[in-house]
């Protein structure tokens, strides 16, 4: 295997009179298998064809009579650029966050062997230090749904059916997005991505509904050059229902790297025949308020000395004619959901936040959010923890080396 721009909106809301900025609408369905299978290997780093990192990622929530928890599963393939002597390696991230009782949290990152069977469109992973830890994750191209089994001490999922609720989403409108500027071992790069995603219903193999999930397929393609420097990012997703009964599916992110900021949002609506998607990015936005991410509540990051802090509740806004008239949402997650050694945090001494929660509020296009399926937040943002914590928005990006 060689290995995630922000707001899309729905025809139902547009027809209901919501005001939206100019956006890129997704005119045609992308082929799911094309973006599910591993990217084609290439040594052409100069023209942005070299895939340095690729992952298949799932975040969601499962609710039964006996349990209620959020989870993350991510299979990643690292392929460092030829400039470096670092070896290729593959990795599994698993995470489970309870939403009842003591709200227990468990996460681990495993290195191991990742393979792909093109005949069955199935990924298989076995951990190198514990062969009992494994993943089998495939795409049924006939039924156009995924099947997933995860075996690990932290998370066990058996033969889940993951059924997309609409066409595959090309994030940013065409699937090609900027991932900002990064510095790796002192060398500056500008990063680009192929980024496709599905919003899905999760059920047991017998068809019992268990919840909703977000599935990402993304590559990172570095090109030498750019401004380099510090790097931080916020990424959010939200599955919810609006006051008029419309199902809304939101992904949103903001990357600050050096002097540059890139952002994007994609919002789907409906299901099946009523499915509609629209995307906005920083390159196409003409409204009054680009994507704004404000940290409202903070938490300390474990294991940092001196102590660093990051968010646990955020306000996300974007507006066409006025602040927040398109998007005004608060997302909160249970604290303490951090990982180390996965994806872009591999060489960082500060854990990356990878969190799932059941809480969000606000409005989309002036329509109030009335029910939440789940929300997820991922962030490399951190800053020194002061003696007193002001309620303000600050960006002191972390360094990726």
Tab-separated table of C-alpha atoms in Angstrom:
chain	number	residue	atom	x	y	z
A	1	UNK	CA	0.000	0.000	0.000
A	2	UNK	CA	1.362	3.421	-0.957
A	3	UNK	CA	0.041	5.762	0.603
A	4	UNK	CA	-8.310	14.838	4.532
A	5	UNK	CA	-11.297	21.682	2.643
A	6	UNK	CA	-14.477	22.525	4.478
A	7	UNK	CA	-18.177	23.117	3.922
A	8	UNK	CA	-20.612	21.510	1.599
A	9	UNK	CA	-24.269	22.183	1.745
A	10	UNK	CA	-27.388	20.596	0.674
A	11	UNK	CA	-30.029	21.290	-1.871
A	12	UNK	CA	-32.767	20.829	0.717
A	13	UNK	CA	-31.479	23.746	2.764
A	14	UNK	CA	-30.852	25.868	-0.297
A	15	UNK	CA	-34.404	25.256	-1.408
A	16	UNK	CA	-35.539	26.240	2.081
A	17	UNK	CA	-34.080	29.704	1.573
A	18	UNK	CA	-30.640	29.409	3.195
A	19	UNK	CA	-27.958	31.804	1.910
A	20	UNK	CA	-24.744	30.132	0.751
A	21	UNK	CA	-21.478	31.408	-0.675
A	22	UNK	CA	-20.222	30.442	-4.092
A	23	UNK	CA	-19.164	26.832	-3.864
A	24	UNK	CA	-17.992	23.890	-5.869
A	25	UNK	CA	-20.794	21.404	-6.335
A	26	UNK	CA	-20.002	17.765	-6.920
A	27	UNK	CA	-21.376	17.090	-10.354
A	28	UNK	CA	-20.530	13.421	-10.693
A	29	UNK	CA	-19.950	10.470	-8.421
A	30	UNK	CA	-16.355	9.437	-7.901
A	31	UNK	CA	-15.579	5.776	-8.297
A	32	UNK	CA	-15.357	4.232	-4.813
A	33	UNK	CA	-12.933	1.442	-5.680
A	34	UNK	CA	-10.499	3.859	-7.356
A	35	UNK	CA	-9.931	5.686	-4.086
A	36	UNK	CA	-10.314	2.714	-1.769
A	37	UNK	CA	-7.466	0.717	-3.220
A	38	UNK	CA	-3.849	1.774	-2.600
A	39	UNK	CA	-2.503	4.690	-4.584
A	40	UNK	CA	-0.273	3.854	-7.534
A	41	UNK	CA	3.382	4.028	-6.457
A	42	UNK	CA	5.462	6.799	-8.047
A	43	UNK	CA	8.963	8.179	-7.514
A	44	UNK	CA	7.996	11.564	-9.034
A	45	UNK	CA	8.198	13.773	-5.950
A	46	UNK	CA	9.061	16.908	-7.957
A	47	UNK	CA	5.597	17.007	-9.587
A	48	UNK	CA	3.504	15.968	-6.583
A	49	UNK	CA	2.939	12.353	-7.577
A	50	UNK	CA	4.905	10.701	-4.772
A	51	UNK	CA	2.653	9.356	-1.994
A	52	UNK	CA	4.501	9.717	1.316
A	53	UNK	CA	1.558	8.738	3.516
A	54	UNK	CA	-1.770	7.088	2.862
A	55	UNK	CA	-4.537	6.076	5.251
A	56	UNK	CA	-7.967	4.532	5.516
A	57	UNK	CA	-9.749	5.999	8.543
A	58	UNK	CA	-13.073	5.357	10.288
A	59	UNK	CA	-14.590	7.351	13.184
A	60	UNK	CA	-18.035	6.712	14.587
A	61	UNK	CA	-20.303	5.836	17.453
A	62	UNK	CA	-21.992	2.553	18.355
A	63	UNK	CA	-25.043	2.560	20.626
A	64	UNK	CA	-26.749	-0.595	21.868
A	65	UNK	CA	-28.958	-1.472	24.848
A	66	UNK	CA	-25.797	-2.462	26.737
A	67	UNK	CA	-23.224	0.101	25.604
A	68	UNK	CA	-22.523	3.493	24.032
A	69	UNK	CA	-19.051	4.365	22.765
A	70	UNK	CA	-17.085	6.198	20.119
A	71	UNK	CA	-14.241	4.654	18.163
A	72	UNK	CA	-11.504	5.309	15.639
A	73	UNK	CA	-9.780	2.820	13.345
A	74	UNK	CA	-6.992	3.933	11.028
A	75	UNK	CA	-4.691	1.950	8.737
A	76	UNK	CA	-1.708	4.026	7.610
A	77	UNK	CA	1.176	3.335	5.236
A	78	UNK	CA	4.247	5.550	5.606
A	79	UNK	CA	6.569	5.849	2.631
A	80	UNK	CA	9.171	8.531	3.486
A	81	UNK	CA	10.525	10.582	0.561
A	82	UNK	CA	13.745	9.361	-1.093
A	83	UNK	CA	15.581	12.290	0.552
A	84	UNK	CA	15.440	10.450	3.873
A	85	UNK	CA	16.792	7.159	5.083
A	86	UNK	CA	13.716	6.346	7.186
A	87	UNK	CA	12.232	2.945	6.323
A	88	UNK	CA	8.696	2.368	5.101
A	89	UNK	CA	6.314	1.078	7.724
A	90	UNK	CA	2.632	0.357	8.226
A	91	UNK	CA	0.519	1.176	11.246
A	92	UNK	CA	-2.836	0.527	12.915
A	93	UNK	CA	-4.434	3.058	15.253
A	94	UNK	CA	-7.359	1.895	17.388
A	95	UNK	CA	-9.295	4.004	19.909
A	96	UNK	CA	-12.386	3.475	22.058
A	97	UNK	CA	-14.109	6.187	24.147
A	98	UNK	CA	-16.970	5.266	26.453
A	99	UNK	CA	-19.893	7.678	26.769
A	100	UNK	CA	-21.528	6.151	29.858
A	101	UNK	CA	-20.402	5.650	33.446
A	102	UNK	CA	-16.713	6.455	33.971
A	103	UNK	CA	-16.270	7.147	30.225
A	104	UNK	CA	-13.227	4.913	29.908
A	105	UNK	CA	-10.709	5.683	27.159
A	106	UNK	CA	-8.356	3.214	25.493
A	107	UNK	CA	-6.020	3.642	22.528
A	108	UNK	CA	-2.946	2.044	20.996
A	109	UNK	CA	-0.858	2.308	17.854
A	110	UNK	CA	0.564	-0.887	16.388
A	111	UNK	CA	3.168	-1.342	13.707
A	112	UNK	CA	2.800	-4.377	11.525
A	113	UNK	CA	2.270	-5.865	8.093
A	114	UNK	CA	-0.416	-4.335	5.872
A	115	UNK	CA	-1.467	-5.991	2.646
A	116	UNK	CA	-4.169	-5.477	0.007
A	117	UNK	CA	-5.940	-8.168	-2.004
A	118	UNK	CA	-7.115	-6.587	-5.259
A	119	UNK	CA	-9.412	-9.521	-6.086
A	120	UNK	CA	-11.541	-8.893	-2.991
A	121	UNK	CA	-10.636	-5.182	-2.428
A	122	UNK	CA	-9.631	-6.100	1.125
A	123	UNK	CA	-6.939	-4.738	3.435
A	124	UNK	CA	-5.409	-7.053	6.046
A	125	UNK	CA	-3.214	-5.986	8.946
A	126	UNK	CA	-1.364	-8.060	11.548
A	127	UNK	CA	0.644	-6.412	14.340
A	128	UNK	CA	4.312	-7.348	14.411
A	129	UNK	CA	4.588	-7.552	18.215
A	130	UNK	CA	1.220	-9.211	18.815
A	131	UNK	CA	-0.203	-11.304	15.951
A	132	UNK	CA	-3.523	-11.502	17.817
A	133	UNK	CA	-4.058	-7.818	16.900
A	134	UNK	CA	-5.490	-7.700	13.405
A	135	UNK	CA	-7.829	-5.935	10.981
A	136	UNK	CA	-9.730	-7.181	7.951
A	137	UNK	CA	-11.380	-4.325	6.042
A	138	UNK	CA	-12.879	-4.724	2.598
A	139	UNK	CA	-15.107	-3.059	0.015
A	140	UNK	CA	-17.904	-5.101	-1.522
A	141	UNK	CA	-17.954	-3.505	-4.972
A	142	UNK	CA	-21.268	-5.128	-5.870
A	143	UNK	CA	-23.191	-3.999	-2.778
A	144	UNK	CA	-21.084	-0.797	-2.532
A	145	UNK	CA	-20.523	-1.181	1.185
A	146	UNK	CA	-17.585	-1.985	3.464
A	147	UNK	CA	-17.069	-4.808	5.974
A	148	UNK	CA	-14.773	-4.415	8.970
A	149	UNK	CA	-13.423	-6.695	11.681
A	150	UNK	CA	-11.002	-5.373	14.319
A	151	UNK	CA	-9.375	-7.547	16.957
A	152	UNK	CA	-7.403	-5.748	19.678
A	153	UNK	CA	-7.407	-5.323	23.470
A	154	UNK	CA	-8.629	-1.734	23.081
A	155	UNK	CA	-11.318	-2.226	20.454
A	156	UNK	CA	-13.181	-5.259	19.138
A	157	UNK	CA	-15.537	-4.940	16.151
A	158	UNK	CA	-16.855	-8.061	14.456
A	159	UNK	CA	-18.013	-8.075	10.831
A	160	UNK	CA	-19.502	-4.579	10.818
A	161	UNK	CA	-21.413	-3.550	7.710
A	162	UNK	CA	-20.591	0.055	6.738
A	163	UNK	CA	-23.165	1.288	4.222
A	164	UNK	CA	-22.654	4.699	2.550
A	165	UNK	CA	-25.640	7.038	2.754
A	166	UNK	CA	-24.874	8.715	-0.555
A	167	UNK	CA	-22.269	8.977	-3.276
A	168	UNK	CA	-18.585	9.050	-2.439
A	169	UNK	CA	-17.545	12.605	-1.492
A	170	UNK	CA	-14.683	14.342	-3.261
A	171	UNK	CA	-13.554	16.706	-0.486
A	172	UNK	CA	-12.993	20.297	-1.569
A	173	UNK	CA	-15.185	19.698	-4.614
A	174	UNK	CA	-12.726	17.709	-6.694
A	175	UNK	CA	-10.815	15.620	-4.147
A	176	UNK	CA	-7.560	17.552	-4.624
A	177	UNK	CA	-6.716	19.785	-1.662
A	178	UNK	CA	-3.779	21.583	-0.078
A	179	UNK	CA	-2.518	20.137	3.186
A	180	UNK	CA	-0.299	23.115	4.018
A	181	UNK	CA	3.445	23.533	4.418
A	182	UNK	CA	5.524	21.325	6.664
A	183	UNK	CA	9.164	20.967	7.626
A	184	UNK	CA	10.552	17.464	7.939
A	185	UNK	CA	14.079	17.038	9.290
A	186	UNK	CA	14.826	20.644	8.362
A	187	UNK	CA	13.578	20.313	4.768
A	188	UNK	CA	10.506	22.415	3.765
A	189	UNK	CA	7.712	20.775	1.786
A	190	UNK	CA	4.358	21.845	0.401
A	191	UNK	CA	1.858	19.029	0.857
A	192	UNK	CA	-1.107	18.113	-1.324
A	193	UNK	CA	-3.754	15.430	-0.867
A	194	UNK	CA	-6.206	13.241	-2.681
A	195	UNK	CA	-9.100	13.215	-0.224
A	196	UNK	CA	-12.318	11.198	-0.569
A	197	UNK	CA	-14.859	10.213	2.074
A	198	UNK	CA	-18.080	8.350	2.822
A	199	UNK	CA	-20.736	9.000	5.453
A	200	UNK	CA	-22.233	5.669	6.415
A	201	UNK	CA	-24.677	3.724	8.531
A	202	UNK	CA	-23.061	0.967	10.592
A	203	UNK	CA	-24.898	-2.272	11.316
A	204	UNK	CA	-24.205	-5.798	12.476
A	205	UNK	CA	-23.738	-8.558	9.943
A	206	UNK	CA	-27.357	-9.467	10.673
A	207	UNK	CA	-28.525	-5.961	9.751
A	208	UNK	CA	-29.145	-4.491	13.225
A	209	UNK	CA	-28.462	-0.720	13.105
A	210	UNK	CA	-25.631	0.317	15.438
A	211	UNK	CA	-24.896	3.940	14.537
A	212	UNK	CA	-23.263	6.248	12.003
A	213	UNK	CA	-19.661	6.685	10.907
A	214	UNK	CA	-17.288	8.754	8.791
A	215	UNK	CA	-14.830	6.953	6.494
A	216	UNK	CA	-11.819	8.798	5.007
A	217	UNK	CA	-9.473	7.820	2.184
A	218	UNK	CA	-6.526	10.198	1.887
A	219	UNK	CA	-3.009	10.500	0.584
A	220	UNK	CA	-0.296	13.019	1.438
A	221	UNK	CA	1.868	14.077	-1.516
A	222	UNK	CA	4.817	16.330	-0.614
A	223	UNK	CA	6.632	18.588	-3.062
A	224	UNK	CA	10.023	19.999	-1.975
A	225	UNK	CA	9.889	23.754	-1.386
A	226	UNK	CA	7.213	26.046	0.046
A	227	UNK	CA	7.584	28.144	3.168
A	228	UNK	CA	7.980	25.266	5.612
A	229	UNK	CA	7.926	26.270	9.257
A	230	UNK	CA	5.520	25.415	12.051
A	231	UNK	CA	2.378	23.396	11.491
A	232	UNK	CA	-0.914	22.882	13.323
A	233	UNK	CA	-4.310	21.667	12.293
A	234	UNK	CA	-7.877	21.178	13.480
A	235	UNK	CA	-10.198	18.675	11.795
A	236	UNK	CA	-13.839	18.050	12.742
A	237	UNK	CA	-16.729	15.934	11.549
A	238	UNK	CA	-20.353	15.912	12.643
A	239	UNK	CA	-23.388	13.772	11.850
A	240	UNK	CA	-26.628	15.440	12.967
A	241	UNK	CA	-30.271	16.259	12.229
A	242	UNK	CA	-31.580	19.789	11.661
A	243	UNK	CA	-34.833	21.380	12.805
A	244	UNK	CA	-36.582	20.647	9.514
A	245	UNK	CA	-35.688	16.936	9.775
A	246	UNK	CA	-32.828	17.084	7.265
A	247	UNK	CA	-29.867	14.790	7.928
A	248	UNK	CA	-26.657	16.849	7.828
A	249	UNK	CA	-23.128	15.476	7.456
A	250	UNK	CA	-20.298	17.932	8.008
A	251	UNK	CA	-16.522	17.752	7.679
A	252	UNK	CA	-14.376	20.808	8.428
A	253	UNK	CA	-10.698	21.602	8.874
A	254	UNK	CA	-8.199	24.414	9.198
A	255	UNK	CA	-4.428	24.111	8.750
A	256	UNK	CA	-2.017	26.831	9.873
A	257	UNK	CA	1.504	26.354	8.548
A	258	UNK	CA	4.016	29.150	8.714
A	259	UNK	CA	2.337	32.255	7.279
A	260	UNK	CA	-0.323	30.332	5.365
A	261	UNK	CA	-3.790	29.134	6.372
A	262	UNK	CA	-5.837	26.667	4.375
A	263	UNK	CA	-9.342	25.544	5.246
A	264	UNK	CA	-12.262	23.695	3.809
A	265	UNK	CA	-15.723	22.359	4.533
A	266	UNK	CA	-17.972	19.801	2.954
A	267	UNK	CA	-21.555	19.235	3.980
A	268	UNK	CA	-23.814	16.509	2.720
A	269	UNK	CA	-27.546	16.290	3.247
A	270	UNK	CA	-30.250	13.693	2.976
A	271	UNK	CA	-29.812	10.035	2.150
A	272	UNK	CA	-30.000	7.982	-1.022
A	273	UNK	CA	-32.025	9.767	-3.693
A	274	UNK	CA	-32.073	13.013	-1.661
A	275	UNK	CA	-28.283	13.044	-1.184
A	276	UNK	CA	-26.602	16.353	-2.061
A	277	UNK	CA	-23.138	17.758	-1.373
A	278	UNK	CA	-21.465	21.163	-1.683
A	279	UNK	CA	-17.900	22.158	-0.789
A	280	UNK	CA	-16.095	25.397	0.070
A	281	UNK	CA	-12.362	26.045	0.295
A	282	UNK	CA	-10.187	29.059	0.980
A	283	UNK	CA	-9.450	29.350	-2.733
A	284	UNK	CA	-13.098	29.674	-3.806
A	285	UNK	CA	-14.705	31.473	-0.857
A	286	UNK	CA	-16.126	34.983	-1.384
A	287	UNK	CA	-18.258	35.430	1.742
A	288	UNK	CA	-17.753	37.764	4.698
A	289	UNK	CA	-16.356	35.226	7.193
A	290	UNK	CA	-13.942	32.443	6.215
A	291	UNK	CA	-13.830	29.419	8.441
A	292	UNK	CA	-13.108	30.439	12.035
A	293	UNK	CA	-12.064	27.956	14.736
A	294	UNK	CA	-12.189	29.259	18.327
A	295	UNK	CA	-11.163	27.240	21.356
A	296	UNK	CA	-13.746	27.749	24.126
A	297	UNK	CA	-12.581	25.226	26.739
A	298	UNK	CA	-9.066	23.917	27.263
A	299	UNK	CA	-7.389	20.785	28.584
A	300	UNK	CA	-3.829	19.955	29.597
A	301	UNK	CA	-1.891	17.591	27.351
A	302	UNK	CA	-0.564	14.633	29.347
A	303	UNK	CA	3.150	13.970	29.509
A	304	UNK	CA	4.307	17.461	28.477
A	305	UNK	CA	6.961	19.362	30.418
A	306	UNK	CA	6.470	22.270	30.607
A	307	UNK	CA	2.755	21.590	30.423
A	308	UNK	CA	1.045	22.297	27.109
A	309	UNK	CA	-2.678	22.687	26.487
A	310	UNK	CA	-5.166	22.228	23.687
A	311	UNK	CA	-8.909	22.413	23.126
A	312	UNK	CA	-11.734	20.252	24.349
A	313	UNK	CA	-14.602	22.478	23.106
A	314	UNK	CA	-14.572	24.610	19.948
A	315	UNK	CA	-16.788	27.092	18.128
A	316	UNK	CA	-16.715	26.756	14.346
A	317	UNK	CA	-18.145	29.594	12.277
A	318	UNK	CA	-18.382	30.567	8.648
A	319	UNK	CA	-20.580	33.250	7.139
A	320	UNK	CA	-21.714	34.557	3.792
A	321	UNK	CA	-23.469	37.880	4.579
A	322	UNK	CA	-22.783	37.883	8.331
A	323	UNK	CA	-20.720	35.922	10.844
A	324	UNK	CA	-22.080	32.428	11.360
A	325	UNK	CA	-25.033	32.660	8.977
A	326	UNK	CA	-23.807	29.578	7.110
A	327	UNK	CA	-22.231	27.684	9.979
A	328	UNK	CA	-22.258	28.318	13.740
A	329	UNK	CA	-21.496	25.158	15.701
A	330	UNK	CA	-19.978	24.167	19.033
A	331	UNK	CA	-18.372	20.733	19.287
A	332	UNK	CA	-17.181	19.220	22.580
A	333	UNK	CA	-15.395	15.946	23.303
A	334	UNK	CA	-14.571	14.112	26.542
A	335	UNK	CA	-11.033	15.126	27.588
A	336	UNK	CA	-7.960	12.916	27.590
A	337	UNK	CA	-8.235	11.398	24.107
A	338	UNK	CA	-4.635	11.596	22.880
A	339	UNK	CA	-2.426	9.366	20.768
A	340	UNK	CA	1.282	9.212	20.038
A	341	UNK	CA	3.140	7.798	17.087
A	342	UNK	CA	0.429	7.961	14.442
A	343	UNK	CA	0.346	9.826	11.127
A	344	UNK	CA	1.673	13.395	11.209
A	345	UNK	CA	2.502	13.177	14.915
A	346	UNK	CA	4.975	10.342	14.362
A	347	UNK	CA	8.103	12.368	15.127
A	348	UNK	CA	6.495	14.827	17.541
A	349	UNK	CA	7.011	14.601	21.281
A	350	UNK	CA	3.504	15.995	21.885
A	351	UNK	CA	0.543	13.607	21.568
A	352	UNK	CA	-1.995	14.324	18.866
A	353	UNK	CA	-5.629	14.689	19.918
A	354	UNK	CA	-7.878	12.104	18.260
A	355	UNK	CA	-11.276	12.370	19.931
A	356	UNK	CA	-14.894	11.309	19.511
A	357	UNK	CA	-17.834	12.791	21.408
A	358	UNK	CA	-21.623	12.811	21.589
A	359	UNK	CA	-22.014	16.600	22.024
A	360	UNK	CA	-22.611	19.458	19.577
A	361	UNK	CA	-25.001	22.393	19.235
A	362	UNK	CA	-25.680	25.395	17.027
A	363	UNK	CA	-27.003	25.855	13.519
A	364	UNK	CA	-26.262	25.184	9.872
A	365	UNK	CA	-27.659	27.669	7.396
A	366	UNK	CA	-29.814	29.127	10.163
A	367	UNK	CA	-31.374	25.715	10.857
A	368	UNK	CA	-30.911	24.602	14.476
A	369	UNK	CA	-29.229	21.275	15.196
A	370	UNK	CA	-31.794	19.161	17.041
A	371	UNK	CA	-30.145	15.731	17.315
A	372	UNK	CA	-26.520	14.539	17.346
A	373	UNK	CA	-25.332	11.144	16.141
A	374	UNK	CA	-21.668	11.823	16.916
A	375	UNK	CA	-18.847	14.318	16.462
A	376	UNK	CA	-15.102	13.826	16.065
A	377	UNK	CA	-12.175	16.204	16.546
A	378	UNK	CA	-8.549	15.746	15.566
A	379	UNK	CA	-5.881	18.324	16.368
A	380	UNK	CA	-2.135	18.883	16.546
A	381	UNK	CA	-2.702	22.363	17.996
A	382	UNK	CA	-0.981	23.103	21.314
A	383	UNK	CA	0.411	26.020	23.294
A	384	UNK	CA	2.133	26.615	26.618
A	385	UNK	CA	-0.318	26.430	29.510
A	386	UNK	CA	-0.465	29.772	31.354
A	387	UNK	CA	-1.181	30.317	35.045
A	388	UNK	CA	-4.578	31.668	34.060
A	389	UNK	CA	-6.438	30.542	30.967
A	390	UNK	CA	-7.951	33.395	28.952
A	391	UNK	CA	-10.942	32.803	26.741
A	392	UNK	CA	-9.327	33.691	23.468
A	393	UNK	CA	-8.199	32.230	20.154
A	394	UNK	CA	-4.476	31.807	19.719
A	395	UNK	CA	-2.351	29.928	17.214
A	396	UNK	CA	1.106	28.845	18.345
A	397	UNK	CA	1.540	25.891	15.993
A	398	UNK	CA	3.422	22.773	16.885
A	399	UNK	CA	6.577	21.880	15.013
A	400	UNK	CA	6.744	18.700	12.968
A	401	UNK	CA	10.336	17.532	12.527
